[in-house]
Short mmCIF file of C-alpha atoms and ligand atoms in Angstrom, two decimals:
data_model
loop_
_atom_site.label_atom_id
_atom_site.label_comp_id
_atom_site.label_asym_id
_atom_site.label_seq_id
_atom_site.Cartn_x
_atom_site.Cartn_y
_atom_site.Cartn_z
CA MET K 100 83.03 83.11 118.62
CA SER K 101 86.96 82.76 119.09
CA PRO K 102 87.18 79.30 117.59
CA ALA K 103 85.74 80.87 114.28
CA ILE K 104 88.51 83.59 114.71
CA ALA K 105 91.35 81.41 114.68
CA GLY K 106 89.92 78.95 112.08
CA ALA K 107 89.13 81.96 109.82
CA HIS K 108 92.96 82.88 110.08
CA GLY K 109 93.50 78.73 109.29
CA PHE K 110 94.91 77.84 112.64
CA ARG K 111 93.66 75.03 114.79
CA VAL K 112 92.37 74.79 118.39
CA ASN K 113 93.46 71.80 120.32
CA ASN K 114 91.57 69.94 122.64
CA ALA K 115 92.68 71.59 125.43
CA GLY K 116 91.28 74.71 123.99
CA HIS K 117 94.91 75.89 123.29
CA LEU K 118 95.67 77.59 119.86
CA GLU K 119 98.18 75.48 117.71
CA ILE K 120 100.33 76.97 115.14
CA GLY K 121 102.23 74.58 113.03
CA GLY K 122 101.30 71.62 115.31
CA VAL K 123 102.70 73.33 118.34
CA ASP K 124 100.73 74.38 121.28
CA ALA K 125 100.99 78.33 121.47
CA LEU K 126 101.31 77.89 125.26
CA ALA K 127 104.34 75.86 124.77
CA LEU K 128 105.86 77.95 122.43
CA ALA K 129 105.49 80.95 124.54
CA ARG K 130 106.91 78.84 127.48
CA ASP K 131 110.08 77.57 125.42
CA PHE K 132 110.73 81.12 123.34
CA GLY K 133 109.20 83.64 125.92
CA THR K 134 106.60 86.63 124.69
CA PRO K 135 106.26 88.98 122.87
CA LEU K 136 107.20 86.05 120.05
CA HIS K 137 106.72 86.14 116.47
CA VAL K 138 105.81 82.91 115.08
CA LEU K 139 105.55 81.64 111.58
CA ASP K 140 103.84 78.45 110.23
CA GLU K 141 106.37 77.06 108.40
CA GLU K 142 104.29 74.94 106.33
CA ARG K 143 101.61 77.72 105.66
CA LEU K 144 104.58 79.73 104.61
CA ARG K 145 105.85 77.06 101.99
CA ALA K 146 102.19 76.48 100.77
CA ASN K 147 101.83 80.11 100.04
CA CYS K 148 105.32 80.13 97.89
CA ARG K 149 104.27 76.69 96.37
CA GLU K 150 100.63 78.26 95.41
CA TYR K 151 102.51 81.35 93.28
CA ARG K 152 105.04 78.77 92.00
CA ASP K 153 102.58 75.88 90.59
CA THR K 154 99.70 78.79 89.55
CA LEU K 155 102.00 80.60 87.31
CA ALA K 156 103.60 77.39 86.08
CA GLU K 157 100.18 76.46 85.14
CA ALA K 158 98.62 80.00 84.08
CA TYR K 159 101.82 80.87 82.03
CA GLY K 160 104.07 78.13 81.70
CA PRO K 161 107.64 77.31 82.49
CA ASN K 162 108.68 81.02 81.58
CA ALA K 163 107.59 82.61 84.90
CA ARG K 164 108.59 82.98 88.39
CA ALA K 165 107.59 84.26 91.64
CA ILE K 166 110.02 86.51 93.60
CA PHE K 167 109.69 86.56 97.30
CA ALA K 168 109.58 90.32 98.55
CA SER K 169 111.90 89.80 101.37
CA LYS K 170 111.13 93.48 102.80
CA ALA K 171 108.10 91.80 104.29
CA CYS K 172 109.84 89.83 106.39
CA CYS K 173 113.76 89.75 105.76
CA THR K 174 115.57 86.93 107.92
CA ILE K 175 118.05 84.43 106.84
CA ALA K 176 115.39 81.49 107.26
CA THR K 177 112.47 83.27 105.31
CA CYS K 178 114.96 83.85 102.33
CA GLN K 179 116.23 80.35 102.55
CA ILE K 180 112.51 78.69 102.71
CA ALA K 181 111.48 81.05 99.58
CA HIS K 182 114.71 79.86 97.55
CA GLN K 183 113.94 76.43 98.62
CA GLU K 184 110.56 76.64 97.21
CA GLY K 185 111.71 77.96 93.89
CA LEU K 186 111.10 81.52 94.34
CA GLY K 187 113.87 84.23 93.76
CA VAL K 188 114.12 86.86 96.24
CA ASP K 189 113.64 90.65 95.91
CA VAL K 190 116.15 92.88 97.96
CA ALA K 191 115.57 96.50 98.58
CA SER K 192 118.68 97.60 100.50
CA GLY K 193 122.47 96.78 100.89
CA GLY K 194 121.18 94.71 104.12
CA GLU K 195 118.48 92.73 102.54
CA LEU K 196 120.86 91.82 99.87
CA HIS K 197 123.45 91.31 102.71
CA THR K 198 120.73 88.82 104.29
CA ALA K 199 119.72 86.79 101.15
CA LEU K 200 123.42 86.43 100.39
CA ARG K 201 123.85 85.03 103.85
CA ALA K 202 120.84 82.77 103.63
CA GLY K 203 122.77 81.41 100.53
CA VAL K 204 120.60 82.31 97.94
CA PRO K 205 122.62 82.41 94.66
CA ALA K 206 123.25 86.16 93.52
CA ARG K 207 121.61 85.63 90.26
CA ASP K 208 118.27 84.89 91.84
CA LEU K 209 118.41 88.38 93.45
CA TYR K 210 116.42 91.35 92.35
CA PHE K 211 117.81 94.50 93.73
CA HIS K 212 115.00 97.15 94.26
CA GLY K 213 115.29 100.44 95.89
CA ASN K 214 114.26 104.28 94.96
CA ASN K 215 117.63 105.68 96.19
CA LYS K 216 120.53 103.05 96.21
CA THR K 217 123.68 104.47 97.15
CA LEU K 218 127.08 104.02 95.10
CA ASP K 219 128.02 101.22 97.73
CA GLU K 220 124.77 99.51 97.46
CA VAL K 221 125.19 99.27 93.60
CA GLU K 222 128.40 98.23 93.80
CA TYR K 223 127.72 95.54 96.45
CA GLY K 224 124.78 94.55 94.09
CA LEU K 225 126.97 94.17 91.07
CA ARG K 226 130.10 93.03 92.65
CA THR K 227 128.10 90.26 93.96
CA GLY K 228 126.72 89.40 90.70
CA VAL K 229 122.54 90.24 91.38
CA GLY K 230 120.59 88.96 88.78
CA ARG K 231 118.74 92.12 88.14
CA CYS K 232 119.01 95.88 89.18
CA VAL K 233 115.74 97.55 89.01
CA VAL K 234 116.40 100.84 88.03
CA ASP K 235 114.22 103.46 89.73
CA ASN K 236 115.44 107.05 88.23
CA GLU K 237 117.98 108.68 86.27
CA HIS K 238 120.41 109.14 89.27
CA GLU K 239 120.63 105.48 89.31
CA PHE K 240 121.56 105.26 85.72
CA ASP K 241 124.42 107.73 86.93
CA LEU K 242 125.49 105.45 89.55
CA LEU K 243 125.39 102.39 87.11
CA GLU K 244 127.58 104.02 84.55
CA THR K 245 130.10 104.54 87.27
CA VAL K 246 130.22 101.32 89.00
CA THR K 247 130.08 99.20 86.02
CA ALA K 248 132.95 101.49 84.54
CA ARG K 249 134.79 100.76 87.60
CA LEU K 250 134.01 97.00 87.97
CA ASP K 251 134.90 96.62 84.22
CA THR K 252 131.28 94.78 84.04
CA THR K 253 128.07 94.64 82.73
CA ALA K 254 124.48 95.26 84.53
CA ASP K 255 121.27 93.35 83.45
CA ILE K 256 118.59 95.66 84.48
CA LEU K 257 114.65 95.99 84.67
CA LEU K 258 113.08 99.69 84.69
CA ARG K 259 110.69 100.31 87.30
CA LEU K 260 107.77 102.37 85.75
CA THR K 261 105.00 104.27 87.60
CA PRO K 262 101.56 103.46 85.57
CA GLY K 263 99.76 106.19 86.88
CA ILE K 264 97.14 103.61 88.71
CA GLU K 265 96.02 104.37 92.48
CA PRO K 266 94.73 101.22 93.88
CA HIS K 267 92.13 101.58 97.08
CA THR K 268 94.72 101.12 100.04
CA HIS K 269 96.59 103.29 102.40
CA GLN K 270 98.02 106.11 101.14
CA ALA K 271 101.34 105.34 102.44
CA ILE K 272 101.51 102.10 100.41
CA ARG K 273 100.27 103.18 97.25
CA THR K 274 103.23 103.16 94.68
CA GLY K 275 101.80 103.24 91.31
CA GLY K 276 100.25 106.66 91.10
CA VAL K 277 101.66 109.68 89.16
CA ASP K 278 102.57 111.47 92.28
CA SER K 279 104.68 108.95 93.63
CA LYS K 280 108.44 109.04 94.67
CA PHE K 281 108.96 105.65 92.99
CA GLY K 282 109.79 104.71 89.08
CA PHE K 283 109.85 106.52 86.05
CA GLY K 284 106.31 107.94 85.15
CA MET K 285 104.74 106.15 82.23
CA LEU K 286 102.32 109.18 81.47
CA ASP K 287 104.73 111.86 81.43
CA GLY K 288 107.27 110.61 79.04
CA ALA K 289 109.90 109.95 81.60
CA ALA K 290 109.44 105.87 81.22
CA TYR K 291 110.08 106.05 77.41
CA ARG K 292 113.08 108.70 77.98
CA ALA K 293 114.63 106.03 80.21
CA VAL K 294 114.32 103.24 77.70
CA VAL K 295 116.06 105.29 74.88
CA ARG K 296 118.87 106.12 77.60
CA ALA K 297 119.20 102.38 78.69
CA SER K 298 119.50 101.28 75.32
CA ARG K 299 122.25 103.52 74.55
CA MET K 300 124.20 102.49 77.58
CA PRO K 301 126.93 100.35 76.43
CA ARG K 302 127.38 98.55 79.89
CA VAL K 303 123.87 97.99 80.77
CA ARG K 304 121.39 95.47 79.06
CA LEU K 305 117.79 96.26 79.43
CA ARG K 306 116.02 93.08 80.13
CA GLY K 307 112.58 94.19 80.82
CA LEU K 308 110.17 96.12 82.63
CA HIS K 309 108.60 96.19 86.38
CA ALA K 310 105.74 98.05 88.15
CA HIS K 311 104.50 97.71 91.69
CA ILE K 312 101.43 99.53 92.14
CA GLY K 313 100.88 99.29 96.03
CA SER K 314 100.37 96.87 98.77
CA GLN K 315 97.50 95.46 100.83
CA VAL K 316 95.39 95.49 97.36
CA CYS K 317 92.37 93.13 97.54
CA ASP K 318 90.72 94.19 94.18
CA LEU K 319 92.11 92.46 91.12
CA GLU K 320 91.40 95.30 88.66
CA PRO K 321 94.33 97.69 89.22
CA PHE K 322 96.32 94.91 89.09
CA ARG K 323 94.92 93.77 85.64
CA MET K 324 95.27 97.82 84.51
CA SER K 325 98.58 97.79 85.37
CA ALA K 326 99.67 94.60 83.64
CA ALA K 327 98.05 95.79 80.51
CA ALA K 328 99.84 99.13 80.74
CA LEU K 329 103.33 97.52 80.76
CA VAL K 330 102.63 95.40 78.05
CA ASP K 331 101.07 98.09 76.13
CA PHE K 332 104.26 99.95 76.53
CA ALA K 333 106.43 96.97 75.66
CA ALA K 334 104.60 97.14 72.23
CA ARG K 335 105.20 100.64 71.94
CA ILE K 336 108.87 100.43 72.51
CA ARG K 337 109.11 97.51 70.29
CA ASP K 338 107.31 99.33 67.29
CA GLU K 339 108.80 102.54 67.89
CA LEU K 340 112.53 101.88 69.30
CA ASP K 341 113.10 98.26 68.52
CA VAL K 342 113.54 97.29 71.88
CA THR K 343 112.78 93.97 72.88
CA VAL K 344 111.09 93.27 76.62
CA GLU K 345 112.45 89.84 77.77
CA GLU K 346 110.89 90.20 81.22
CA LEU K 347 107.92 91.57 82.81
CA ASN K 348 107.66 91.83 86.45
CA LEU K 349 104.15 92.84 87.72
CA GLY K 350 105.20 93.54 91.26
CA GLY K 351 103.35 92.25 94.56
CA GLY K 352 100.82 93.68 96.38
CA LEU K 353 98.10 91.05 96.96
CA GLY K 354 96.33 91.63 100.25
CA ILE K 355 95.82 89.14 103.11
CA ARG K 356 92.79 88.87 105.38
CA TYR K 357 93.48 90.75 108.44
CA VAL K 358 89.81 91.33 109.62
CA PRO K 359 86.40 89.99 108.02
CA ALA K 360 86.19 93.29 105.95
CA ASP K 361 89.00 92.34 103.89
CA GLU K 362 88.25 89.95 101.08
CA PRO K 363 91.50 89.35 99.01
CA PRO K 364 91.29 87.07 96.17
CA ARG K 365 93.07 83.92 96.55
CA ILE K 366 96.63 83.51 95.50
CA ALA K 367 95.98 81.34 92.45
CA ASP K 368 93.23 83.38 91.45
CA PHE K 369 95.43 86.63 91.45
CA VAL K 370 97.84 84.92 89.90
CA ARG K 371 95.61 83.73 86.89
CA ALA K 372 94.04 86.96 86.40
CA LEU K 373 97.49 88.39 85.80
CA ALA K 374 98.80 85.73 83.60
CA GLY K 375 95.34 86.04 81.88
CA VAL K 376 95.52 89.60 81.21
CA VAL K 377 99.11 89.41 80.11
CA THR K 378 98.57 86.77 77.79
CA ALA K 379 95.63 88.21 75.97
CA ARG K 380 97.25 91.57 75.86
CA LEU K 381 100.59 89.90 74.21
CA GLY K 382 98.49 88.36 71.65
CA ALA K 383 96.79 91.52 70.81
CA HIS K 384 99.91 93.07 70.17
CA ARG K 385 101.42 89.92 68.35
CA LEU K 386 104.13 90.34 71.06
CA SER K 387 106.31 86.98 71.81
CA HIS K 388 106.07 85.82 75.46
CA PRO K 389 108.62 87.42 77.88
CA ARG K 390 109.45 86.17 81.15
CA LEU K 391 106.73 86.75 83.78
CA PHE K 392 107.52 87.84 87.51
CA LEU K 393 105.63 88.34 90.47
CA GLU K 394 106.85 89.80 93.47
CA PRO K 395 104.64 89.08 96.44
CA GLY K 396 105.53 89.80 100.05
CA ARG K 397 102.78 90.05 102.40
CA SER K 398 100.42 87.34 100.77
CA ILE K 399 103.51 84.94 101.28
CA VAL K 400 104.32 85.70 104.80
CA GLY K 401 101.33 87.35 106.12
CA SER K 402 98.89 84.93 107.02
CA ALA K 403 101.87 82.64 108.50
CA GLY K 404 102.45 84.70 111.17
CA VAL K 405 101.06 84.86 114.79
CA THR K 406 102.39 87.29 117.59
CA LEU K 407 102.15 85.77 121.07
CA TYR K 408 101.92 88.12 123.90
CA THR K 409 101.67 87.94 127.57
CA VAL K 410 99.19 90.37 129.35
CA GLY K 411 100.24 92.68 132.04
CA ALA K 412 98.29 95.56 133.16
CA VAL K 413 94.23 95.57 132.76
CA LYS K 414 92.99 99.16 133.25
CA SER K 415 89.19 99.42 132.92
CA ILE K 416 87.88 102.90 132.50
CA PRO K 417 83.92 102.42 133.52
CA GLY K 418 81.83 103.38 130.44
CA VAL K 419 84.90 104.48 128.24
CA ARG K 420 87.04 101.77 127.60
CA THR K 421 89.26 98.61 129.12
CA TYR K 422 93.16 98.77 128.01
CA VAL K 423 94.49 95.51 128.20
CA SER K 424 98.22 95.92 128.03
CA VAL K 425 100.71 93.42 126.42
CA ASP K 426 104.27 92.77 126.54
CA GLY K 427 104.79 94.10 122.88
CA GLY K 428 103.68 97.17 121.21
CA MET K 429 104.61 99.42 118.34
CA PHE K 430 108.35 98.62 118.74
CA GLU K 431 107.58 95.19 117.38
CA ASN K 432 104.55 95.86 115.12
CA PRO K 433 104.30 99.59 114.21
CA ARG K 434 101.54 99.15 111.52
CA PRO K 435 98.41 99.98 113.81
CA ALA K 436 100.09 103.15 114.73
CA LEU K 437 101.54 103.94 111.08
CA TYR K 438 98.62 102.74 109.06
CA GLY K 439 95.64 102.18 111.34
CA ALA K 440 96.09 98.51 110.47
CA GLN K 441 93.66 96.17 112.07
CA TYR K 442 94.24 92.92 113.47
CA GLU K 443 92.25 90.18 115.35
CA ALA K 444 93.18 88.58 118.31
CA VAL K 445 92.25 85.22 120.66
CA ALA K 446 93.18 84.16 124.14
CA ALA K 447 95.42 81.58 123.28
CA ALA K 448 94.53 79.24 126.24
CA ARG K 449 90.66 79.68 125.68
CA ALA K 450 90.68 80.03 121.97
CA ALA K 451 87.54 77.92 121.86
CA ASP K 452 85.87 80.44 124.54
CA ALA K 453 83.17 82.96 123.32
CA ALA K 454 84.31 86.37 122.92
CA THR K 455 82.47 88.24 125.06
CA ASP K 456 84.37 91.66 125.52
CA THR K 457 85.65 94.33 123.55
CA VAL K 458 88.63 95.91 124.65
CA ALA K 459 91.66 97.92 123.63
CA VAL K 460 95.00 95.63 123.34
CA ALA K 461 97.69 98.19 124.16
CA GLY K 462 101.39 97.95 123.66
CA ARG K 463 103.94 99.36 126.12
CA CYS K 464 105.48 102.27 124.24
CA CYS K 465 105.30 105.67 125.89
CA GLU K 466 102.61 106.81 123.50
CA SER K 467 99.02 106.83 123.80
CA GLY K 468 98.76 106.02 120.05
CA ASP K 469 100.47 102.20 120.67
CA VAL K 470 97.30 100.55 120.81
CA LEU K 471 97.60 97.06 118.71
CA ILE K 472 94.05 96.72 118.41
CA TRP K 473 91.24 99.20 119.48
CA GLU K 474 88.44 96.93 119.75
CA ALA K 475 89.40 93.43 120.14
CA ARG K 476 86.50 90.89 120.98
CA LEU K 477 88.12 88.53 123.64
CA PRO K 478 87.00 86.32 126.27
CA PRO K 479 87.36 88.05 129.51
CA VAL K 480 91.34 88.16 130.06
CA ARG K 481 93.37 89.03 133.08
CA SER K 482 97.01 89.62 133.82
CA GLY K 483 99.17 86.53 132.70
CA ASP K 484 96.77 85.21 129.69
CA LEU K 485 98.62 84.55 126.67
CA LEU K 486 97.13 86.62 123.69
CA ALA K 487 97.77 85.43 120.02
CA VAL K 488 97.42 88.25 117.49
CA PHE K 489 96.83 86.68 113.69
CA GLY K 490 98.12 87.80 110.19
CA THR K 491 101.20 89.23 111.85
CA GLY K 492 103.96 87.72 109.52
CA ALA K 493 104.59 90.72 107.01
CA TYR K 494 105.76 93.85 107.93
CA THR K 495 106.04 93.42 111.72
CA TYR K 496 109.28 91.87 112.45
CA SER K 497 110.92 93.57 109.41
CA MET K 498 109.68 97.00 110.47
CA ALA K 499 110.59 96.47 114.39
CA SER K 500 112.89 99.08 116.07
CA ASN K 501 114.19 99.49 119.49
CA TYR K 502 111.80 102.16 120.29
CA ASN K 503 112.13 102.86 123.85
CA ARG K 504 114.71 100.76 124.10
CA PHE K 505 112.90 97.43 123.85
CA PRO K 506 114.47 94.34 122.64
CA ARG K 507 113.28 92.99 119.72
CA PRO K 508 111.28 89.89 119.98
CA ALA K 509 112.54 86.45 118.55
CA VAL K 510 111.14 84.82 115.68
CA VAL K 511 110.28 81.29 115.89
CA LEU K 512 109.33 78.83 112.99
CA ALA K 513 106.80 76.29 113.82
CA GLY K 514 106.11 73.04 111.87
CA HIS K 515 105.74 69.66 112.21
CA GLY K 516 104.99 69.69 115.80
CA ARG K 517 108.10 71.63 116.90
CA GLY K 518 109.27 75.31 117.12
CA ARG K 519 112.61 76.46 116.09
CA CYS K 520 113.81 80.02 116.81
CA VAL K 521 115.08 81.57 113.58
CA VAL K 522 116.27 85.06 115.24
CA GLU K 523 117.09 85.31 118.62
CA ARG K 524 115.51 87.66 121.01
CA GLU K 525 117.50 90.86 121.49
CA THR K 526 119.38 91.19 124.81
CA TYR K 527 119.71 94.58 126.76
CA ASP K 528 123.51 94.13 125.84
CA ASP K 529 122.65 94.06 122.56
CA LEU K 530 120.88 96.93 122.43
CA LEU K 531 124.07 98.96 123.54
CA ARG K 532 125.94 97.11 121.16
CA LYS K 533 127.13 100.29 119.16
CA ASP K 534 126.79 102.71 122.03
CA VAL K 535 130.10 104.80 122.69
CA SER K 536 130.55 105.85 126.31
CA LEU K 537 132.02 108.89 126.78
N1 LIG W 753 107.81 94.94 94.90
C1 LIG W 753 108.04 95.88 95.26
C2 LIG W 753 108.90 96.72 94.36
C3 LIG W 753 107.79 96.60 96.50
O1 LIG W 753 108.25 98.03 97.03
C4 LIG W 753 106.92 95.78 97.19
C5 LIG W 753 106.39 96.22 98.71
C6 LIG W 753 106.43 94.58 97.09
C7 LIG W 753 107.02 94.04 95.84
C8 LIG W 753 105.99 93.50 97.86
O2 LIG W 753 104.62 94.06 98.19
P1 LIG W 753 103.47 93.24 99.01
O3 LIG W 753 103.19 91.93 98.14
O4 LIG W 753 104.16 92.83 100.17
O5 LIG W 753 102.24 93.76 99.13
N2 LIG W 753 104.97 98.44 105.25
C9 LIG W 753 103.71 98.29 104.53
C10 LIG W 753 103.84 97.50 103.17
C11 LIG W 753 105.03 98.17 102.04
C12 LIG W 753 105.01 97.52 101.23
C13 LIG W 753 106.40 98.01 100.12
N3 LIG W 753 106.68 97.73 99.00
C14 LIG W 753 102.60 97.83 105.33
O6 LIG W 753 103.07 97.28 106.50
O7 LIG W 753 101.55 97.49 105.11
#
């Protein structure tokens, strides 16, 4: 049943049978802002931030902070909301850094990631005074040496470590295993050597350790293992190198519920589990409590997002499949095509109607693989209907492209009964802004 689908994603169906997002009728949002439309439920987004913030404080104390991994949805507005709710912001490129700074997030609250930062990016980060550079590899040490000398400054760093843990998630979004482009391996000695090097660099202050094992992980065990491995490593470098770890950043990675088969832990349970492991392990090693950071992206913004589409062509192939084509597709949500990601949808104007049909919701890019949902359960739909796809707040807009020269959709924040455009829809002229005619 569709009302169950909307409800399972935390959204209301109003008396007219229409889906509501942030107290706004989805049909009104589509009418006012057009489709395809990325809608974020503001209250949900804020509530997710607060759940991280408050549970961390309760489970670990004031010496802890959540950092919004902006890559999940990097816009000025999302960075502002995260920061207003007390979170720091993780940026993974010069562009994300620029966005967060423009959002007014103080540079000291920014954590600069990336496995291949350029010299210019490192310089941009240090010149603006980012709180932490998360150093990924030896090459980055070389860049830091050059840039800190050039700017006559110092850099506060964390080391990104790869603990050798393979969580159960799509191969493309696992990052903590031995065979990873990210970080200093803990198992092959690279991490230890990085600590030695960092502690000998006069312009670098090694503040702590970081690990991020992967994304859309719904099982707590790999997170616990990674946290424990970091604390054990902190104890080892204290004992052998007399290095104090002031900060532990355990990364992000908590999954969300896209479809009923996903059963992620609640944010609060995830936070408590990690705080618990860290505290116990610190005690066992008689280590004093470092500042604890978590770096969630998807679990902050994913469930707050709904994408609205208008149905165009409907093609039935008897005995095979019905393709319901919508005005979006892999250009604004590449996740199904890239990772086989699954989603659920409802017909927004009949969100309480029983789902009787199984159809493929197809995008409009020139590829057969551009199907957003292969087996969507919907009431009968026809051209002109509005479809709502749930769980699209993370890694959709931020991964959107202009493939086939489709303009990227607008992003609207829905809250307190009104919608506010926070990223405008691109126009055809926007698409040509950087083209140079012969
Ligand atoms: N910290 C670091 C260093 C990361 O690389 C990531 C995500 C995060 C935090 C946030 O992870 P989250 O809490 O969002 O799982 N495009 C893929 C996901 C890529 C994740 C990249 N790194 C997807 O659409 O599933």
